[in-house]
PDB file of C-alpha atoms in Angstrom:
ATOM      1  CA  MET A 571     255.618 -12.040  80.851  1.00 38.00           C
ATOM      2  CA  ILE A 572     254.908  -8.562  79.465  1.00 43.00           C
ATOM      3  CA  ASP A 573     256.671  -5.634  81.092  1.00 50.00           C
ATOM      4  CA  LYS A 574     253.746  -3.250  81.725  1.00 47.00           C
ATOM      5  CA  SER A 575     256.067  -0.363  82.512  1.00 52.00           C
ATOM      6  CA  MET A 576     257.017   0.099  78.825  1.00 52.00           C
ATOM      7  CA  ILE A 577     254.331  -0.157  76.152  1.00 54.00           C
ATOM      8  CA  PRO A 578     254.761   0.557  72.408  1.00 55.00           C
ATOM      9  CA  LEU A 579     252.582   3.510  71.419  1.00 55.00           C
ATOM     10  CA  ALA A 580     252.732   3.632  67.640  1.00 51.00           C
ATOM     11  CA  THR A 581     250.702   0.933  65.892  1.00 44.00           C
ATOM     12  CA  ALA A 582     253.986  -0.553  64.648  1.00 48.00           C
ATOM     13  CA  PRO A 583     257.582   0.636  64.691  1.00 62.00           C
ATOM     14  CA  LYS A 584     258.325   2.592  61.533  1.00 67.00           C
ATOM     15  CA  ALA A 585     261.317   1.586  59.417  1.00 68.00           C
ATOM     16  CA  ALA A 586     262.272   2.919  56.004  1.00 70.00           C
ATOM     17  CA  SER A 587     265.006   3.854  53.614  1.00 70.00           C
ATOM     18  CA  VAL A 588     264.911   7.642  53.882  1.00 71.00           C
ATOM     19  CA  ALA A 589     266.225   9.712  51.000  1.00 66.00           C
ATOM     20  CA  ALA A 590     268.331  12.811  51.547  1.00 62.00           C
ATOM     21  CA  ALA A 591     266.136  15.441  53.224  1.00 66.00           C
ATOM     22  CA  GLY A 592     263.443  12.790  53.777  1.00 77.00           C
ATOM     23  CA  THR A 593     261.269  12.130  56.823  1.00 85.00           C
ATOM     24  CA  LEU A 594     259.866   9.258  58.860  1.00 86.00           C
ATOM     25  CA  ILE A 595     256.761  10.063  60.964  1.00 90.00           C
ATOM     26  CA  SER A 596     255.141   8.099  63.808  1.00 90.00           C
ATOM     27  CA  GLY A 597     251.437   7.915  64.472  1.00 89.00           C
ATOM     28  CA  TRP A 598     249.714  10.182  67.007  1.00 92.00           C
ATOM     29  CA  CYS A 599     249.869   8.847  70.578  1.00 90.00           C
ATOM     30  CA  ASP A 600     247.914   9.793  73.697  1.00 91.00           C
ATOM     31  CA  ALA A 601     250.679  11.130  75.950  1.00 90.00           C
ATOM     32  CA  GLY A 602     248.293  11.717  78.833  1.00 87.00           C
ATOM     33  CA  ALA A 603     248.074   7.970  79.465  1.00 88.00           C
ATOM     34  CA  TYR A 604     251.779   7.661  80.377  1.00 89.00           C
ATOM     35  CA  SER A 605     254.167   9.268  82.826  1.00 90.00           C
ATOM     36  CA  ALA A 606     256.804   9.602  80.076  1.00 91.00           C
ATOM     37  CA  ILE A 607     257.278   9.025  76.351  1.00 92.00           C
ATOM     38  CA  HIS A 608     260.481   7.329  75.154  1.00 91.00           C
ATOM     39  CA  ALA A 609     261.503   7.691  71.499  1.00 92.00           C
ATOM     40  CA  VAL A 610     264.053   5.413  69.866  1.00 91.00           C
ATOM     41  CA  VAL A 611     265.553   6.166  66.447  1.00 91.00           C
ATOM     42  CA  GLY A 612     267.821   3.573  64.893  1.00 89.00           C
ATOM     43  CA  LYS A 613     270.204   4.326  62.020  1.00 87.00           C
ATOM     44  CA  ASP A 614     271.963   1.753  59.890  1.00 84.00           C
ATOM     45  CA  ALA A 615     273.338   2.039  56.363  1.00 80.00           C
ATOM     46  CA  GLY A 616     273.638   5.413  54.644  1.00 81.00           C
ATOM     47  CA  ALA A 617     275.557   8.598  55.246  1.00 82.00           C
ATOM     48  CA  GLY A 618     272.593  10.729  56.345  1.00 83.00           C
ATOM     49  CA  THR A 619     272.200  12.234  59.793  1.00 86.00           C
ATOM     50  CA  PRO A 620     268.794  11.844  61.495  1.00 88.00           C
ATOM     51  CA  ALA A 621     267.270  14.561  63.681  1.00 90.00           C
ATOM     52  CA  LEU A 622     264.266  13.917  65.938  1.00 93.00           C
ATOM     53  CA  THR A 623     261.493  16.467  66.556  1.00 94.00           C
ATOM     54  CA  PHE A 624     258.048  16.319  68.172  1.00 95.00           C
ATOM     55  CA  GLU A 625     254.599  17.820  67.577  1.00 96.00           C
ATOM     56  CA  GLN A 626     251.504  18.019  69.783  1.00 96.00           C
ATOM     57  CA  ALA A 627     247.835  17.958  68.737  1.00 97.00           C
ATOM     58  CA  THR A 628     244.384  18.129  70.296  1.00 97.00           C
ATOM     59  CA  THR A 629     243.073  14.907  68.669  1.00 96.00           C
ATOM     60  CA  ALA A 630     244.409  11.523  67.561  1.00 93.00           C
ATOM     61  CA  ALA A 631     243.875  12.721  63.982  1.00 95.00           C
ATOM     62  CA  GLY A 632     246.372  15.574  64.484  1.00 95.00           C
ATOM     63  CA  ALA A 633     243.971  18.535  64.771  1.00 97.00           C
ATOM     64  CA  GLY A 634     245.678  21.836  65.595  1.00 96.00           C
ATOM     65  CA  ALA A 635     249.161  20.290  65.362  1.00 97.00           C
ATOM     66  CA  LYS A 636     252.044  22.494  66.458  1.00 96.00           C
ATOM     67  CA  ALA A 637     255.681  22.075  67.398  1.00 95.00           C
ATOM     68  CA  LEU A 638     256.493  20.663  70.821  1.00 93.00           C
ATOM     69  CA  ALA A 639     259.680  21.827  72.574  1.00 91.00           C
ATOM     70  CA  TRP A 640     260.756  18.372  73.765  1.00 93.00           C
ATOM     71  CA  SER A 641     264.365  17.240  73.646  1.00 91.00           C
ATOM     72  CA  GLY A 642     265.182  15.622  70.310  1.00 90.00           C
ATOM     73  CA  GLY A 643     268.344  13.936  71.575  1.00 88.00           C
ATOM     74  CA  THR A 644     271.511  13.563  69.532  1.00 87.00           C
ATOM     75  CA  LEU A 645     272.729  10.830  67.218  1.00 88.00           C
ATOM     76  CA  ALA A 646     275.143   8.513  69.053  1.00 83.00           C
ATOM     77  CA  THR A 647     276.758   6.361  66.341  1.00 82.00           C
ATOM     78  CA  ASP A 648     273.683   4.300  65.432  1.00 88.00           C
ATOM     79  CA  ARG A 649     270.762   5.588  67.505  1.00 90.00           C
ATOM     80  CA  ILE A 650     268.960   8.404  69.285  1.00 92.00           C
ATOM     81  CA  GLU A 651     267.140   7.629  72.539  1.00 91.00           C
ATOM     82  CA  VAL A 652     265.306  10.288  74.499  1.00 93.00           C
ATOM     83  CA  THR A 653     262.617  10.321  77.202  1.00 92.00           C
ATOM     84  CA  ASN A 654     260.267  13.291  77.530  1.00 92.00           C
ATOM     85  CA  ASP A 655     257.685  14.389  80.096  1.00 90.00           C
ATOM     86  CA  PRO A 656     254.026  14.754  78.941  1.00 89.00           C
ATOM     87  CA  ALA A 657     253.547  17.433  81.633  1.00 88.00           C
ATOM     88  CA  LYS A 658     255.217  19.859  79.206  1.00 89.00           C
ATOM     89  CA  LEU A 659     252.327  19.619  76.724  1.00 91.00           C
ATOM     90  CA  ASP A 660     250.054  22.637  76.245  1.00 93.00           C
ATOM     91  CA  VAL A 661     247.328  20.971  78.330  1.00 89.00           C
ATOM     92  CA  ALA A 662     245.533  24.295  78.892  1.00 91.00           C
ATOM     93  CA  GLY A 663     245.155  24.522  75.111  1.00 94.00           C
ATOM     94  CA  GLY A 664     243.688  21.003  74.901  1.00 94.00           C
ATOM     95  CA  PHE A 665     246.846  19.283  73.625  1.00 95.00           C
ATOM     96  CA  ARG A 666     247.449  15.678  74.707  1.00 93.00           C
ATOM     97  CA  PHE A 667     248.548  13.781  71.589  1.00 94.00           C
ATOM     98  CA  VAL A 668     252.136  13.634  70.335  1.00 94.00           C
ATOM     99  CA  ARG A 669     254.013  12.307  67.344  1.00 94.00           C
ATOM    100  CA  ALA A 670     257.662  12.148  66.426  1.00 93.00           C
ATOM    101  CA  THR A 671     259.354  12.963  63.133  1.00 92.00           C
ATOM    102  CA  VAL A 672     262.816  11.893  62.034  1.00 90.00           C
ATOM    103  CA  THR A 673     264.323  14.105  59.347  1.00 88.00           C
ATOM    104  CA  VAL A 674     267.422  12.871  57.547  1.00 86.00           C
ATOM    105  CA  THR A 675     269.877  15.338  56.041  1.00 85.00           C
ATOM    106  CA  GLY A 676     272.584  14.266  53.588  1.00 80.00           C
ATOM    107  CA  GLY A 677     273.165  10.763  52.286  1.00 74.00           C
ATOM    108  CA  ALA A 678     270.484   9.183  50.124  1.00 74.00           C
ATOM    109  CA  GLY A 679     269.011   5.849  51.186  1.00 77.00           C
ATOM    110  CA  THR A 680     269.779   6.089  54.903  1.00 83.00           C
ATOM    111  CA  LEU A 681     268.060   3.235  56.758  1.00 85.00           C
ATOM    112  CA  CYS A 682     266.193   4.481  59.848  1.00 86.00           C
ATOM    113  CA  SER A 683     263.621   3.178  62.298  1.00 87.00           C
ATOM    114  CA  LEU A 684     261.388   5.068  64.737  1.00 90.00           C
ATOM    115  CA  SER A 685     259.561   3.715  67.800  1.00 89.00           C
ATOM    116  CA  LEU A 686     257.616   5.498  70.532  1.00 90.00           C
ATOM    117  CA  LEU A 687     257.221   3.792  73.903  1.00 89.00           C
ATOM    118  CA  GLY A 688     254.912   4.780  76.732  1.00 88.00           C
ATOM    119  CA  LEU A 689     256.555   4.477  80.137  1.00 88.00           C
ATOM    120  CA  GLU A 690     254.569   3.675  83.281  1.00 85.00           C
ATOM    121  CA  PRO A 691     250.981   3.694  82.031  1.00 85.00           C
ATOM    122  CA  ARG A 692     248.628   5.681  84.228  1.00 78.00           C
ATOM    123  CA  PHE A 693     245.715   3.212  83.948  1.00 70.00           C
ATOM    124  CA  ALA A 694     247.526  -0.164  83.939  1.00 53.00           C
TER     125      ALA A 694
END
C-alpha cells in the first residue's frame, strides 16, 4: 500500500559524487500542491560538508528564480532532514515552484544524495 501522505517530488532522487565546492540540484517542484516539503540529504564517503539551500520560481522551468529563506537544516553525522512550509513562498509575486541545492565544501569526491518529498498532498 502506498502512503499518500508522503510523495516524492523530484523525478528521481539525485545521487552523485560531488567534488569540493560542487553542487547537487533537484528538479523544480510545485510546492502549492502540498502542505509541506521535506528535503533529505544523505552523506556517505568523503570529507566534505554539505549545506542545503532553496530557491523559488514562477514556472516549472525555473523562470524568475530567486533565493527562498527556508531552513536548510544542519548536517547530523550522515544526513540533513528538514521540513518547510510552502506558505512562506512569495505567492503574491507568482512563485509556487521550489528546488533544493546541496553545496559541498571541502573534501573531494563526497558522496551525497538529495530527495524532495511532498507531505500531505492537497488534491489526493
